[in-house]
């Protein structure tokens, strides 16, 4: 399972490095497009030679936002790191225009006091877009996550690694996690609620990598309950993992049982999926066998 975790970590690291590369090439002015949602604005920033970079921002974060049909609009996004000012137009459910970024000198001063003295203008724009302020950096340091690299600061911002999230995981039994663990928990949705529900189903105090793997492979509490109701007795996490990885669903199990194999094991079901054996194939074998006896 560590190998699976590493593969997913490498994938998201690649995405993160693309984002950093794209933003590093971005000047303090550029173009934007946006799709209004009920409570959010899905924004894309066009970055030369690097394509688009998108993020979802709550509507409440903007000042002066008007997404009415045919509206010429000027609005802004004020962050501790600086202010982004937008102008453009919304039509046919989409918006487009230009933006400028005004960096905050006070932000650099405050971050310098925390040990981050070499923030470049491009990095300051990044930290503004993802809303990472000195207060959160200080709170993270107090929790043991100090002296982060600038790339780590961006990971904390992009994936919303907050003190509240860290404390909630600690209360759920996961203390002293690495920053990589915390980022993975955000990427894959490892929440205290998921931990509690899995515990109630008999999977308590899972290794953190195994806990992440349950989210990667969709081992939800609902799936666990369905699997437990199939009559296999006590199921181990490895059993559930194999079922998910190879597509051994309750529907597939029912098909095989109805085809004449009521006592088939999970291991046998996995082998069937690996070799593309389904209920129709099993029934055809039975018919051929009966025909041969005639």
CSV table of C-alpha atoms in Angstrom, one decimal:
chain,number,residue,atom,x,y,z
A,1,UNK,CA,0.0,0.0,0.0
A,2,UNK,CA,3.0,2.3,0.5
A,3,UNK,CA,3.7,1.9,-3.2
A,4,UNK,CA,0.1,3.0,-4.1
A,5,UNK,CA,0.5,6.0,-1.8
A,6,UNK,CA,3.8,6.9,-3.4
A,7,UNK,CA,2.3,6.8,-6.9
A,8,UNK,CA,-0.6,9.1,-5.9
A,9,UNK,CA,1.8,11.4,-4.1
A,10,UNK,CA,4.0,11.6,-7.2
A,11,UNK,CA,1.0,12.4,-9.3
A,12,UNK,CA,-0.1,15.3,-7.2
A,13,UNK,CA,3.5,16.5,-6.8
A,14,UNK,CA,3.6,16.7,-10.6
A,15,UNK,CA,0.4,18.7,-10.6
A,16,UNK,CA,1.8,21.0,-7.9
A,17,UNK,CA,5.1,21.5,-9.7
A,18,UNK,CA,3.1,22.5,-12.9
A,19,UNK,CA,1.1,25.0,-10.9
A,20,UNK,CA,4.3,26.5,-9.4
A,21,UNK,CA,5.9,26.6,-12.8
A,22,UNK,CA,2.9,28.3,-14.4
A,23,UNK,CA,2.5,30.8,-11.6
A,24,UNK,CA,6.2,31.6,-11.6
A,25,UNK,CA,5.9,32.7,-15.2
A,26,UNK,CA,2.9,34.9,-14.4
A,27,UNK,CA,3.5,38.7,-14.3
A,28,UNK,CA,1.5,41.0,-12.0
A,29,UNK,CA,-1.0,41.4,-14.8
A,30,UNK,CA,-2.8,38.8,-16.9
A,31,UNK,CA,-6.2,37.5,-18.2
A,32,UNK,CA,-8.9,35.6,-16.4
A,33,UNK,CA,-12.0,33.7,-17.3
A,34,UNK,CA,-14.7,32.6,-14.8
A,35,UNK,CA,-17.8,30.4,-14.5
A,36,UNK,CA,-20.2,31.6,-11.8
A,37,UNK,CA,-21.6,28.9,-9.4
A,38,UNK,CA,-24.2,29.3,-6.7
A,39,UNK,CA,-21.7,30.2,-4.0
A,40,UNK,CA,-18.4,30.1,-5.8
A,41,UNK,CA,-16.6,31.5,-8.8
A,42,UNK,CA,-14.6,28.9,-10.8
A,43,UNK,CA,-11.7,31.0,-12.1
A,44,UNK,CA,-9.0,30.3,-14.6
A,45,UNK,CA,-5.9,32.4,-15.0
A,46,UNK,CA,-4.3,32.3,-18.5
A,47,UNK,CA,-0.5,32.0,-18.1
A,48,UNK,CA,1.6,32.3,-21.2
A,49,UNK,CA,3.3,29.1,-22.5
A,50,UNK,CA,1.8,27.1,-19.6
A,51,UNK,CA,-1.9,27.0,-20.4
A,52,UNK,CA,-4.5,27.6,-17.7
A,53,UNK,CA,-4.4,27.5,-14.0
A,54,UNK,CA,-7.8,27.2,-12.2
A,55,UNK,CA,-9.1,27.5,-8.7
A,56,UNK,CA,-12.5,27.8,-7.0
A,57,UNK,CA,-13.0,30.9,-4.8
A,58,UNK,CA,-16.1,31.6,-2.6
A,59,UNK,CA,-18.2,34.5,-3.9
A,60,UNK,CA,-18.1,36.1,-0.5
A,61,UNK,CA,-14.3,36.6,-0.8
A,62,UNK,CA,-14.8,39.2,-3.6
A,63,UNK,CA,-15.7,42.8,-3.3
A,64,UNK,CA,-17.9,44.4,-5.9
A,65,UNK,CA,-18.6,41.2,-7.9
A,66,UNK,CA,-21.4,41.4,-10.4
A,67,UNK,CA,-22.0,38.4,-12.6
A,68,UNK,CA,-25.3,39.5,-14.1
A,69,UNK,CA,-25.8,38.8,-17.8
A,70,UNK,CA,-24.2,41.4,-20.0
A,71,UNK,CA,-22.6,43.2,-17.1
A,72,UNK,CA,-19.4,45.1,-17.4
A,73,UNK,CA,-17.7,44.4,-14.0
A,74,UNK,CA,-14.9,45.6,-11.8
A,75,UNK,CA,-14.3,43.6,-8.6
A,76,UNK,CA,-11.4,42.7,-6.4
A,77,UNK,CA,-10.0,40.0,-4.2
A,78,UNK,CA,-8.3,41.4,-1.1
A,79,UNK,CA,-5.8,39.0,0.5
A,80,UNK,CA,-3.1,39.6,3.2
A,81,UNK,CA,-0.4,39.1,0.6
A,82,UNK,CA,-2.0,41.7,-1.7
A,83,UNK,CA,-5.0,42.6,-3.8
A,84,UNK,CA,-6.1,41.3,-7.1
A,85,UNK,CA,-8.2,43.7,-9.2
A,86,UNK,CA,-10.3,42.4,-12.0
A,87,UNK,CA,-12.2,44.0,-14.8
A,88,UNK,CA,-14.2,42.4,-17.6
A,89,UNK,CA,-17.6,41.3,-18.7
A,90,UNK,CA,-20.1,38.4,-18.0
A,91,UNK,CA,-22.2,37.0,-20.8
A,92,UNK,CA,-23.8,33.7,-21.6
A,93,UNK,CA,-22.9,32.4,-18.1
A,94,UNK,CA,-19.2,33.1,-18.5
A,95,UNK,CA,-16.9,35.9,-17.5
A,96,UNK,CA,-13.6,37.1,-19.0
A,97,UNK,CA,-11.2,40.1,-18.6
A,98,UNK,CA,-7.9,41.3,-17.2
A,99,UNK,CA,-6.5,41.4,-13.7
A,100,UNK,CA,-3.7,43.2,-11.9
A,101,UNK,CA,-2.0,42.3,-8.6
A,102,UNK,CA,-0.9,44.9,-6.0
A,103,UNK,CA,1.4,43.2,-3.5
A,104,UNK,CA,1.4,44.1,0.1
A,105,UNK,CA,4.6,45.4,1.7
A,106,UNK,CA,3.2,44.8,5.2
A,107,UNK,CA,2.8,41.1,4.3
A,108,UNK,CA,6.4,40.7,3.4
A,109,UNK,CA,7.4,42.4,6.7
A,110,UNK,CA,5.2,40.0,8.7
A,111,UNK,CA,6.4,36.9,6.8
A,112,UNK,CA,10.0,38.1,7.3
A,113,UNK,CA,9.5,38.1,11.1
A,114,UNK,CA,8.5,34.4,10.8
A,115,UNK,CA,11.7,33.6,8.9
A,116,UNK,CA,10.5,33.9,5.3
A,117,UNK,CA,12.7,36.7,4.0
A,118,UNK,CA,13.1,35.8,0.4
A,119,UNK,CA,9.6,35.8,-1.0
A,120,UNK,CA,9.7,36.8,-4.6
A,121,UNK,CA,7.0,38.9,-6.3
A,122,UNK,CA,5.8,35.7,-8.1
A,123,UNK,CA,5.6,33.8,-4.9
A,124,UNK,CA,3.7,36.6,-3.3
A,125,UNK,CA,1.1,36.4,-6.0
A,126,UNK,CA,0.8,32.6,-5.5
A,127,UNK,CA,0.3,33.1,-1.7
A,128,UNK,CA,-2.3,35.7,-2.4
A,129,UNK,CA,-4.3,33.5,-4.8
A,130,UNK,CA,-4.4,30.6,-2.3
A,131,UNK,CA,-4.8,32.9,0.7
A,132,UNK,CA,-2.0,32.0,3.0
A,133,UNK,CA,-1.4,34.6,5.7
A,134,UNK,CA,1.1,35.0,8.5
A,135,UNK,CA,-1.5,34.0,11.2
A,136,UNK,CA,-1.8,30.5,9.7
A,137,UNK,CA,2.0,30.2,9.2
A,138,UNK,CA,2.5,31.1,12.9
A,139,UNK,CA,-0.2,28.7,14.1
A,140,UNK,CA,1.3,25.9,12.0
A,141,UNK,CA,4.8,26.6,13.5
A,142,UNK,CA,3.3,26.4,17.0
A,143,UNK,CA,2.0,22.9,16.1
A,144,UNK,CA,5.4,21.8,15.0
A,145,UNK,CA,5.4,22.7,11.3
A,146,UNK,CA,8.0,25.5,11.2
A,147,UNK,CA,10.7,26.4,8.7
A,148,UNK,CA,8.7,25.2,5.7
A,149,UNK,CA,10.2,25.6,2.3
A,150,UNK,CA,8.4,28.0,-0.1
A,151,UNK,CA,7.1,25.0,-2.0
A,152,UNK,CA,5.7,23.5,1.2
A,153,UNK,CA,4.0,26.9,1.9
A,154,UNK,CA,2.3,26.6,-1.4
A,155,UNK,CA,1.2,23.0,-0.6
A,156,UNK,CA,-0.2,24.2,2.7
A,157,UNK,CA,-2.1,26.9,0.9
A,158,UNK,CA,-3.4,25.0,-2.2
A,159,UNK,CA,-4.6,22.0,-0.2
A,160,UNK,CA,-5.9,24.0,2.8
A,161,UNK,CA,-3.8,22.4,5.5
A,162,UNK,CA,-5.1,24.3,8.5
A,163,UNK,CA,-4.5,24.2,12.3
A,164,UNK,CA,-8.1,23.2,12.7
A,165,UNK,CA,-7.6,20.2,10.4
A,166,UNK,CA,-4.4,19.1,12.2
A,167,UNK,CA,-6.1,19.3,15.6
A,168,UNK,CA,-9.1,17.4,14.4
A,169,UNK,CA,-6.9,14.5,13.1
A,170,UNK,CA,-5.0,14.6,16.4
A,171,UNK,CA,-8.3,14.2,18.3
A,172,UNK,CA,-9.2,11.3,16.0
A,173,UNK,CA,-5.9,9.5,17.0
A,174,UNK,CA,-3.5,10.7,14.4
A,175,UNK,CA,-0.8,12.8,16.0
A,176,UNK,CA,2.6,13.9,14.8
A,177,UNK,CA,1.8,13.5,11.1
A,178,UNK,CA,4.3,14.7,8.6
A,179,UNK,CA,3.4,17.6,6.3
A,180,UNK,CA,3.3,15.1,3.5
A,181,UNK,CA,0.7,13.1,5.5
A,182,UNK,CA,-1.4,16.2,6.1
A,183,UNK,CA,-1.4,17.2,2.4
A,184,UNK,CA,-2.3,13.6,1.5
A,185,UNK,CA,-5.2,13.7,4.0
A,186,UNK,CA,-6.6,16.8,2.2
A,187,UNK,CA,-6.1,15.5,-1.3
A,188,UNK,CA,-7.9,12.3,-0.6
A,189,UNK,CA,-10.5,13.4,1.9
A,190,UNK,CA,-9.2,11.7,5.1
A,191,UNK,CA,-11.6,13.4,7.6
A,192,UNK,CA,-12.3,12.8,11.2
A,193,UNK,CA,-15.8,11.7,10.1
A,194,UNK,CA,-14.3,9.0,7.8
A,195,UNK,CA,-12.0,7.8,10.6
A,196,UNK,CA,-14.9,7.6,13.1
A,197,UNK,CA,-17.2,5.7,10.7
A,198,UNK,CA,-14.4,3.2,9.7
A,199,UNK,CA,-13.7,2.7,13.4
A,200,UNK,CA,-17.4,1.9,14.1
A,201,UNK,CA,-17.2,-0.8,11.4
A,202,UNK,CA,-14.3,-2.5,13.1
A,203,UNK,CA,-11.3,-0.7,11.4
A,204,UNK,CA,-9.8,1.2,14.3
A,205,UNK,CA,-6.4,2.7,14.6
A,206,UNK,CA,-5.5,1.9,11.0
A,207,UNK,CA,-2.0,2.8,9.8
A,208,UNK,CA,-2.2,6.2,8.2
A,209,UNK,CA,-1.1,4.9,4.8
A,210,UNK,CA,-3.8,2.3,5.0
A,211,UNK,CA,-6.3,5.0,6.0
A,212,UNK,CA,-5.3,7.1,2.9
A,213,UNK,CA,-5.6,3.9,0.8
A,214,UNK,CA,-9.2,3.5,1.9
A,215,UNK,CA,-10.0,6.9,0.3
A,216,UNK,CA,-7.9,6.3,-2.8
A,217,UNK,CA,-9.7,3.1,-3.6
A,218,UNK,CA,-13.2,4.2,-2.5
A,219,UNK,CA,-13.5,2.0,0.6
A,220,UNK,CA,-16.4,4.0,2.0
A,221,UNK,CA,-18.4,3.0,5.1
A,222,UNK,CA,-21.3,2.2,2.7
A,223,UNK,CA,-19.1,-0.2,0.7
A,224,UNK,CA,-17.9,-1.8,4.0
A,225,UNK,CA,-21.4,-2.4,5.2
A,226,UNK,CA,-22.4,-3.9,1.8
A,227,UNK,CA,-19.4,-6.2,1.8
A,228,UNK,CA,-20.1,-7.3,5.4
A,229,UNK,CA,-23.6,-8.2,4.4
A,230,UNK,CA,-22.5,-10.6,1.7
A,231,UNK,CA,-21.9,-13.5,4.1
A,232,UNK,CA,-18.1,-13.8,4.0
A,233,UNK,CA,-17.6,-13.5,7.7
A,234,UNK,CA,-14.9,-11.2,9.1
A,235,UNK,CA,-13.4,-9.2,6.3
A,236,UNK,CA,-9.8,-7.8,6.5
A,237,UNK,CA,-8.8,-4.5,5.0
A,238,UNK,CA,-6.8,-6.4,2.4
A,239,UNK,CA,-9.9,-8.2,1.3
A,240,UNK,CA,-11.8,-5.0,0.8
A,241,UNK,CA,-8.8,-3.5,-1.0
A,242,UNK,CA,-8.7,-6.4,-3.4
A,243,UNK,CA,-12.4,-6.2,-4.0
A,244,UNK,CA,-12.2,-2.5,-4.9
A,245,UNK,CA,-9.1,-2.7,-7.0
A,246,UNK,CA,-10.4,-5.6,-9.2
A,247,UNK,CA,-14.0,-4.6,-9.3
A,248,UNK,CA,-15.5,-7.3,-7.2
A,249,UNK,CA,-18.8,-5.6,-6.6
A,250,UNK,CA,-21.9,-6.9,-4.7
A,251,UNK,CA,-23.6,-7.1,-8.1
A,252,UNK,CA,-20.8,-9.2,-9.6
A,253,UNK,CA,-20.8,-11.5,-6.5
A,254,UNK,CA,-24.6,-12.0,-6.9
A,255,UNK,CA,-24.1,-12.9,-10.6
A,256,UNK,CA,-21.5,-15.6,-9.8
A,257,UNK,CA,-23.6,-17.1,-7.0
A,258,UNK,CA,-26.7,-17.2,-9.2
A,259,UNK,CA,-24.6,-18.9,-11.9
A,260,UNK,CA,-24.1,-21.8,-9.7
A,261,UNK,CA,-21.2,-20.9,-7.3
A,262,UNK,CA,-22.9,-19.9,-4.0
A,263,UNK,CA,-19.8,-20.6,-1.9
A,264,UNK,CA,-17.3,-18.8,-4.0
A,265,UNK,CA,-14.5,-17.1,-1.9
A,266,UNK,CA,-13.2,-13.5,-2.3
A,267,UNK,CA,-9.9,-14.8,-3.5
A,268,UNK,CA,-11.7,-16.8,-6.2
A,269,UNK,CA,-13.8,-13.8,-7.2
A,270,UNK,CA,-10.7,-11.7,-7.5
A,271,UNK,CA,-9.2,-14.3,-9.8
A,272,UNK,CA,-12.3,-14.3,-11.9
A,273,UNK,CA,-12.2,-10.6,-12.4
A,274,UNK,CA,-8.5,-10.7,-13.3
A,275,UNK,CA,-9.3,-13.3,-16.0
A,276,UNK,CA,-12.4,-11.5,-17.2
A,277,UNK,CA,-14.8,-14.3,-16.0
A,278,UNK,CA,-18.3,-13.1,-15.5
A,279,UNK,CA,-21.7,-14.6,-14.8
A,280,UNK,CA,-22.5,-15.2,-18.5
A,281,UNK,CA,-19.2,-17.0,-19.0
A,282,UNK,CA,-19.9,-19.3,-16.0
A,283,UNK,CA,-23.4,-20.1,-17.3
A,284,UNK,CA,-22.1,-20.9,-20.7
A,285,UNK,CA,-19.6,-23.3,-19.3
A,286,UNK,CA,-22.5,-25.0,-17.4
A,287,UNK,CA,-24.6,-25.3,-20.5
A,288,UNK,CA,-21.7,-26.8,-22.5
A,289,UNK,CA,-21.0,-29.2,-19.7
A,290,UNK,CA,-24.7,-30.3,-19.7
A,291,UNK,CA,-24.7,-30.6,-23.5
A,292,UNK,CA,-21.6,-32.8,-23.4
A,293,UNK,CA,-23.3,-35.3,-21.0
A,294,UNK,CA,-26.2,-35.6,-23.5
